[in-house]
N, C-alpha and C. Protein backbone atom coordinates (compact mmCIF):
# COMPACT_ATOMS: atom_id res chain seq x y z
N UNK A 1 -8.98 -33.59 0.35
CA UNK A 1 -9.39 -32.26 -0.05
C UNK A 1 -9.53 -31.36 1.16
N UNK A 2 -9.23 -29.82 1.12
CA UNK A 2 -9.84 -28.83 2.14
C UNK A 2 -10.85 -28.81 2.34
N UNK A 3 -11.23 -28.59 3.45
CA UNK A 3 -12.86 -28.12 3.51
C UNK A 3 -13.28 -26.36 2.61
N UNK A 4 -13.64 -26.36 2.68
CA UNK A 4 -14.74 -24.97 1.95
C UNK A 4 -13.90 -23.89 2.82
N UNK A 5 -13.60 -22.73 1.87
CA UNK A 5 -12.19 -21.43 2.33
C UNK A 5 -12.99 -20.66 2.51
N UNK A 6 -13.28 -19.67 3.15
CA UNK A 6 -14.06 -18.22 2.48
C UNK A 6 -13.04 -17.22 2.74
N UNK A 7 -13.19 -16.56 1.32
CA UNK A 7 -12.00 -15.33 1.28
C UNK A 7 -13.40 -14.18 1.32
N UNK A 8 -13.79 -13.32 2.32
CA UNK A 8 -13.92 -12.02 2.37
C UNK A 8 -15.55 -12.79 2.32
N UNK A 9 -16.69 -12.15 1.34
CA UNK A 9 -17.92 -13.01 1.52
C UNK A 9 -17.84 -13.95 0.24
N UNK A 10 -16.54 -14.30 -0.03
CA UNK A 10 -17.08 -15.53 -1.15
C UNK A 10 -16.36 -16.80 -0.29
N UNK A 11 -17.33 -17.91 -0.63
CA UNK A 11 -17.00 -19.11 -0.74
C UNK A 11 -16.22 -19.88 -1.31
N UNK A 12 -14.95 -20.52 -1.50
CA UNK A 12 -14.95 -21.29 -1.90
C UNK A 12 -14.52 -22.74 -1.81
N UNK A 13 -15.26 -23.59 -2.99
CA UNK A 13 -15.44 -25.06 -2.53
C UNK A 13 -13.87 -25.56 -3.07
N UNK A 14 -13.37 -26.76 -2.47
CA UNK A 14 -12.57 -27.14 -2.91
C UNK A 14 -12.96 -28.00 -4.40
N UNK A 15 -11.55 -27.99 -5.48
CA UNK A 15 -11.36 -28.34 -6.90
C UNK A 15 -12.54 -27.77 -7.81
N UNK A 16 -12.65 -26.00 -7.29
CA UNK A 16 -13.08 -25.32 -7.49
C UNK A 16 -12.37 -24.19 -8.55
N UNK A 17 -12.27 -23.34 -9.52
CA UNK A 17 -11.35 -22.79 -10.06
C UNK A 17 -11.66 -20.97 -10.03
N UNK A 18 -10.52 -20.44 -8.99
CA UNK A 18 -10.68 -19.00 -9.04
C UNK A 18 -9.95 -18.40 -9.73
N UNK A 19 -10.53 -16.59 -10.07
CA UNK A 19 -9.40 -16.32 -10.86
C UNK A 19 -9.50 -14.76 -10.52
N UNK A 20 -8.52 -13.64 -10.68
CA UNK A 20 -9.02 -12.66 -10.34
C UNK A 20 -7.93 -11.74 -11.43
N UNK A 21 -8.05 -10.46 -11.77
CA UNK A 21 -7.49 -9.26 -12.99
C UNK A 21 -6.54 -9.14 -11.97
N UNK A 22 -5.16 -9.12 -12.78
CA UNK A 22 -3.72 -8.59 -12.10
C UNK A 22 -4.44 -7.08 -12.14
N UNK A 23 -5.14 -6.48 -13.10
CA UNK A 23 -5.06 -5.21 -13.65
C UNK A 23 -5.75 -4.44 -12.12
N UNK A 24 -6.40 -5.52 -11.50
CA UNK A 24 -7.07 -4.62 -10.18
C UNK A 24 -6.11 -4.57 -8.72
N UNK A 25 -5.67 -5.91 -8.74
CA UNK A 25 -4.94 -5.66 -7.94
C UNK A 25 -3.57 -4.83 -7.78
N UNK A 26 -3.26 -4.47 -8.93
CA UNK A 26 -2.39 -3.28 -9.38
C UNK A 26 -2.15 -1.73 -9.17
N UNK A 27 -3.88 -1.92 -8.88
CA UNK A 27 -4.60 -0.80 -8.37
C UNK A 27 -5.29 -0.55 -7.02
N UNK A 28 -4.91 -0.99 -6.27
CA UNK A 28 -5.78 -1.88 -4.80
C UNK A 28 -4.87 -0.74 -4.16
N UNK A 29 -6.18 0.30 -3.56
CA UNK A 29 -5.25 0.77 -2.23
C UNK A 29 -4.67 0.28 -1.07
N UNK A 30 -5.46 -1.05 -0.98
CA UNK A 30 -5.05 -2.18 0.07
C UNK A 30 -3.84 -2.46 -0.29
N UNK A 31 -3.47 -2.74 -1.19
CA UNK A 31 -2.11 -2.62 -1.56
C UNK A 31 -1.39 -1.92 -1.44
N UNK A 32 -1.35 -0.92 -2.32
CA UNK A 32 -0.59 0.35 -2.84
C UNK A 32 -0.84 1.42 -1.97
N UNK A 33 -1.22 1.69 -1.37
CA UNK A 33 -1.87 2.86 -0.23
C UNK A 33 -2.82 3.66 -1.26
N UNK A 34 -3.50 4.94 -0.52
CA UNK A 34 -4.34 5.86 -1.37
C UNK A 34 -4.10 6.44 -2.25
N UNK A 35 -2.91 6.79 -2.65
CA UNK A 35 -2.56 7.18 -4.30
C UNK A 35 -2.04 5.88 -5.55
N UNK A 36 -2.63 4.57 -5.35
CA UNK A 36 -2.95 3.73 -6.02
C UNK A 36 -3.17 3.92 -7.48
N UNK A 37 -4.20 4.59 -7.87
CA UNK A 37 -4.48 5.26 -8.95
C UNK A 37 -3.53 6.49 -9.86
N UNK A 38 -2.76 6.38 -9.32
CA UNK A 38 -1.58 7.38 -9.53
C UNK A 38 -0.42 7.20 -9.82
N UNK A 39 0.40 7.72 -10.67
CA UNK A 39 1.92 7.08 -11.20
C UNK A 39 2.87 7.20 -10.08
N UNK A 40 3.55 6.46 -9.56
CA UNK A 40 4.37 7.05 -8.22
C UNK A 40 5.74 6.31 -7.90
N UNK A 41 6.50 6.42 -8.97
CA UNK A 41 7.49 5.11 -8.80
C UNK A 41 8.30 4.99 -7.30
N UNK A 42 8.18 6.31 -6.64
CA UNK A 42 8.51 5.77 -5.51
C UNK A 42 7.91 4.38 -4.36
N UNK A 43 7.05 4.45 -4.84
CA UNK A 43 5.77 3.31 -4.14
C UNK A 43 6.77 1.68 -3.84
N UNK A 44 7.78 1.77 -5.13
CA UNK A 44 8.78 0.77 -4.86
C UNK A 44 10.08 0.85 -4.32
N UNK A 45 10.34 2.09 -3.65
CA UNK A 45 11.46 1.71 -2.86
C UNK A 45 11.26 1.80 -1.63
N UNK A 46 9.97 1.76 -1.09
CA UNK A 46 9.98 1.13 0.40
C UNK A 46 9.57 0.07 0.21
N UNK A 47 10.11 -0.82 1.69
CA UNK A 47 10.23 -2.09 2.11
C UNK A 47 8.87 -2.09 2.89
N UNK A 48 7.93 -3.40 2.46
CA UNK A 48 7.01 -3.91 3.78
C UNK A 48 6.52 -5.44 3.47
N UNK A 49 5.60 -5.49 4.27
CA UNK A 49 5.62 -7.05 4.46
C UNK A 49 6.90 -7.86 5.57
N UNK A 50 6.95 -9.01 4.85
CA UNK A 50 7.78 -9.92 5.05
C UNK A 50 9.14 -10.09 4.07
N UNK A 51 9.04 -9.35 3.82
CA UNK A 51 9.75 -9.58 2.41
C UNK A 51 11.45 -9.24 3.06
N UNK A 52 12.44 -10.07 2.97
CA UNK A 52 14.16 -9.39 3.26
C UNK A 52 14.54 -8.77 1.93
N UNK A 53 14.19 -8.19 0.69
CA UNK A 53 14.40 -7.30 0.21
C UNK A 53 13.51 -6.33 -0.96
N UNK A 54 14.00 -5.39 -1.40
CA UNK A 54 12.89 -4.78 -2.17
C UNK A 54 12.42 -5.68 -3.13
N UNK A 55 13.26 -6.39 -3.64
CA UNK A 55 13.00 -7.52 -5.25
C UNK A 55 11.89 -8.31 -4.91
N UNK A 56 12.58 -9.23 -3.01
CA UNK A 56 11.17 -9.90 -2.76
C UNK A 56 9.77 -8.96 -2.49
N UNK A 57 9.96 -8.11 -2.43
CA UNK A 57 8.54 -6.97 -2.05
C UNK A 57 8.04 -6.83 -3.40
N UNK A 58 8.84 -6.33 -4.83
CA UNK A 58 7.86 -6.62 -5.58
C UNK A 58 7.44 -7.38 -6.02
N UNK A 59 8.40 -8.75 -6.38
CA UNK A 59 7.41 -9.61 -6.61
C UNK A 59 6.44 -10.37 -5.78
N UNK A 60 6.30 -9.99 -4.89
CA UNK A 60 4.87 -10.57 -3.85
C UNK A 60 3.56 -9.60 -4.43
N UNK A 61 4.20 -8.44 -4.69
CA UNK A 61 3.40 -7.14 -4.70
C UNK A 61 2.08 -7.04 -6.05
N UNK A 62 3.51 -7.27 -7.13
CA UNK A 62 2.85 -7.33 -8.37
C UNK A 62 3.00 -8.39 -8.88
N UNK A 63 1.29 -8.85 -9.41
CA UNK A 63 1.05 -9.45 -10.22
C UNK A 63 1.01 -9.95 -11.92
N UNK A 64 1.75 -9.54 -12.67
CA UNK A 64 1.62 -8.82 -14.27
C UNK A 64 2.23 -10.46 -14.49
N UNK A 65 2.94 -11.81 -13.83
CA UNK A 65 3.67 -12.67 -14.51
C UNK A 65 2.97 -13.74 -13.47
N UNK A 66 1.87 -13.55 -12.31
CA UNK A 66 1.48 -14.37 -11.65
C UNK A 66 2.59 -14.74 -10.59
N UNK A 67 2.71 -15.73 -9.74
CA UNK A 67 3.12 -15.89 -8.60
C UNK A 67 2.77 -17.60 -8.75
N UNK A 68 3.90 -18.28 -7.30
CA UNK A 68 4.18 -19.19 -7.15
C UNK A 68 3.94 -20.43 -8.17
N UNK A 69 4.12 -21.36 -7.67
CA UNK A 69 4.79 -22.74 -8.37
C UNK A 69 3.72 -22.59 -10.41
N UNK A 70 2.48 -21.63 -10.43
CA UNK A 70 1.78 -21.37 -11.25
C UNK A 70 1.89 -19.87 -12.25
N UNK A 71 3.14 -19.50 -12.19
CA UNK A 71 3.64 -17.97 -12.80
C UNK A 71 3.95 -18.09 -13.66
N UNK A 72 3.65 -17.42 -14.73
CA UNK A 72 3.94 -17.33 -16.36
C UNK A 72 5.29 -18.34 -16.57
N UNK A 73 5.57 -19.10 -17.69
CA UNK A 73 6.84 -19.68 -18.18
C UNK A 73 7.63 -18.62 -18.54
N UNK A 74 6.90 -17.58 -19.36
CA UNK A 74 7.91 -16.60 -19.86
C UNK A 74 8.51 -15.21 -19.10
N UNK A 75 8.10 -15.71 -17.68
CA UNK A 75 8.76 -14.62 -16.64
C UNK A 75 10.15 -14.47 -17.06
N UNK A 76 10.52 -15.07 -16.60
CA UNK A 76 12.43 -14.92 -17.17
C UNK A 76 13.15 -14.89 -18.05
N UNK A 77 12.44 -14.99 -19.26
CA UNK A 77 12.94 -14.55 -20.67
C UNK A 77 12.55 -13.18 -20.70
N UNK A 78 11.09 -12.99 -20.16
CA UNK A 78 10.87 -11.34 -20.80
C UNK A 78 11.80 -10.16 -19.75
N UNK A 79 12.19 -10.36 -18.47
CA UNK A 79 13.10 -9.67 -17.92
C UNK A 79 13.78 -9.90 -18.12
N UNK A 80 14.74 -10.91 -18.64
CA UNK A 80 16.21 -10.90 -18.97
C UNK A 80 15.88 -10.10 -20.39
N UNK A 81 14.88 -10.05 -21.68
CA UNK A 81 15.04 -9.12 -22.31
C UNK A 81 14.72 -7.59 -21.95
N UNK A 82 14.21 -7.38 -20.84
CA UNK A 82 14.04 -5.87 -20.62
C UNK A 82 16.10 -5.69 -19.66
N UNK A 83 16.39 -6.80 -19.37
CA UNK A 83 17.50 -6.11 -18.64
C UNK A 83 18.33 -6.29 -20.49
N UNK A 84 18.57 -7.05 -20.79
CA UNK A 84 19.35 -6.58 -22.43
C UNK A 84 18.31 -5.28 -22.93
N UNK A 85 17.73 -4.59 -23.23
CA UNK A 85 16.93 -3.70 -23.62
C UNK A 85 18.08 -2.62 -22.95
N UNK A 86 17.82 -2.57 -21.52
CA UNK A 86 18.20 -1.49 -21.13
C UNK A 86 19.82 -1.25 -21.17
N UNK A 87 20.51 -2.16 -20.99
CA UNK A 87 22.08 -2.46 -21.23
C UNK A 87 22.16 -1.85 -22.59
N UNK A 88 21.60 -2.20 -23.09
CA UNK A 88 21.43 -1.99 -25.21
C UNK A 88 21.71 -0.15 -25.12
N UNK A 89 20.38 0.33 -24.29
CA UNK A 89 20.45 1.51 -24.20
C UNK A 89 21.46 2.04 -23.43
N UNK A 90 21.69 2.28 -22.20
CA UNK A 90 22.86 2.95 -21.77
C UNK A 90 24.23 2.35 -22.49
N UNK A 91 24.53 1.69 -23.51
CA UNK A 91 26.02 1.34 -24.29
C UNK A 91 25.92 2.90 -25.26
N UNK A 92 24.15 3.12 -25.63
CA UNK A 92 24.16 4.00 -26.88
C UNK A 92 24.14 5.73 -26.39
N UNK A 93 23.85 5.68 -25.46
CA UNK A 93 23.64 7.21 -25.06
C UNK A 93 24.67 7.38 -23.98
N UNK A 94 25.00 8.79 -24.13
CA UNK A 94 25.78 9.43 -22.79
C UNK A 94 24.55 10.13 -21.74
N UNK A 95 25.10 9.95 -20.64
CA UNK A 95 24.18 10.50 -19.45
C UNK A 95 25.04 11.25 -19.06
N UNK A 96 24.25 12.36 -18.35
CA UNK A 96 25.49 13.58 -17.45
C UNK A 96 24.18 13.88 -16.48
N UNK A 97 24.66 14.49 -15.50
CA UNK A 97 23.71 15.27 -14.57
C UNK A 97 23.66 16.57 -14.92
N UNK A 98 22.53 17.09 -14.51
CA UNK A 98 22.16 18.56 -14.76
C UNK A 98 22.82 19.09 -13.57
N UNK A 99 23.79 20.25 -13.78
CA UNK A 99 24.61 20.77 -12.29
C UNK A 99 23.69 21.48 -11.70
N UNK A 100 22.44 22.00 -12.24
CA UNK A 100 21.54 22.93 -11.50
C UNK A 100 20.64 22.19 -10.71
N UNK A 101 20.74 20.78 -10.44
CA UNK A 101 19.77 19.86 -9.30
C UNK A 101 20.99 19.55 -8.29
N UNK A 102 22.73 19.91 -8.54
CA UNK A 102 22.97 19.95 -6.96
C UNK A 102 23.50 18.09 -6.78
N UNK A 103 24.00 18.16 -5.91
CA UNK A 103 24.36 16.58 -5.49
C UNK A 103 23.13 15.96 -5.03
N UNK A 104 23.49 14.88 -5.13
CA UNK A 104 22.54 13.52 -5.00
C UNK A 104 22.98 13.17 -3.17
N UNK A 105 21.92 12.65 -2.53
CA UNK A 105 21.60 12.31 -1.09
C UNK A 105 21.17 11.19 -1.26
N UNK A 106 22.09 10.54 -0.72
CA UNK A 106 21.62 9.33 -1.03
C UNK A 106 21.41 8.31 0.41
């Protein structure tokens, strides 16, 4: 067994059981920087950490399916149905750009 961890001022003992709300760390400016609390989808296309790409950045990032060898079973069924979801949708609709936003910089 480990000896006794302390994360921050808690203790803990080993074959001990922790648990903590995805829903906070979701929200953690430690995380997310100071607009945390705020809708900001850009928040995911920068790169940090350790991570060699954005995919590995979010999933280190967010929690909603858990993480390592202990992460939801149904991680990969429910994104492979959000990627059929969205395929589903762009087969049914036409997209165009609005000419009054100008070219894209990419």
């Amino acid at each position: 067994l480990r000896p006794k961890t302390q994360v921050g001022t808690m203790r803990i003992v080993p074959l001990s059981t922790t648990s903590g709300p995805s829903w906070v760390f979701g929200r953690s400016k430690k995380i997310w920087g100071p607009d945390a609390q705020e809708y900001n989808p850009d928040r995911f296309m920068k790169l940090e950490g350790k991570a060699k790409s954005l995919k590995d950045d979010i999933h280190e990032r967010v929690l909603a399916f858990g993480g390592g060898v202990r992460q939801c079973i149904g991680k990969h069924l429910s994104l492979l149905e959000l990627k059929t979801a969205f395929i589903a949708m762009l087969a049914r609709f036409n997209f165009s750009r609005r000419p009054e936003l100008g070219e894209i910089d990419y």
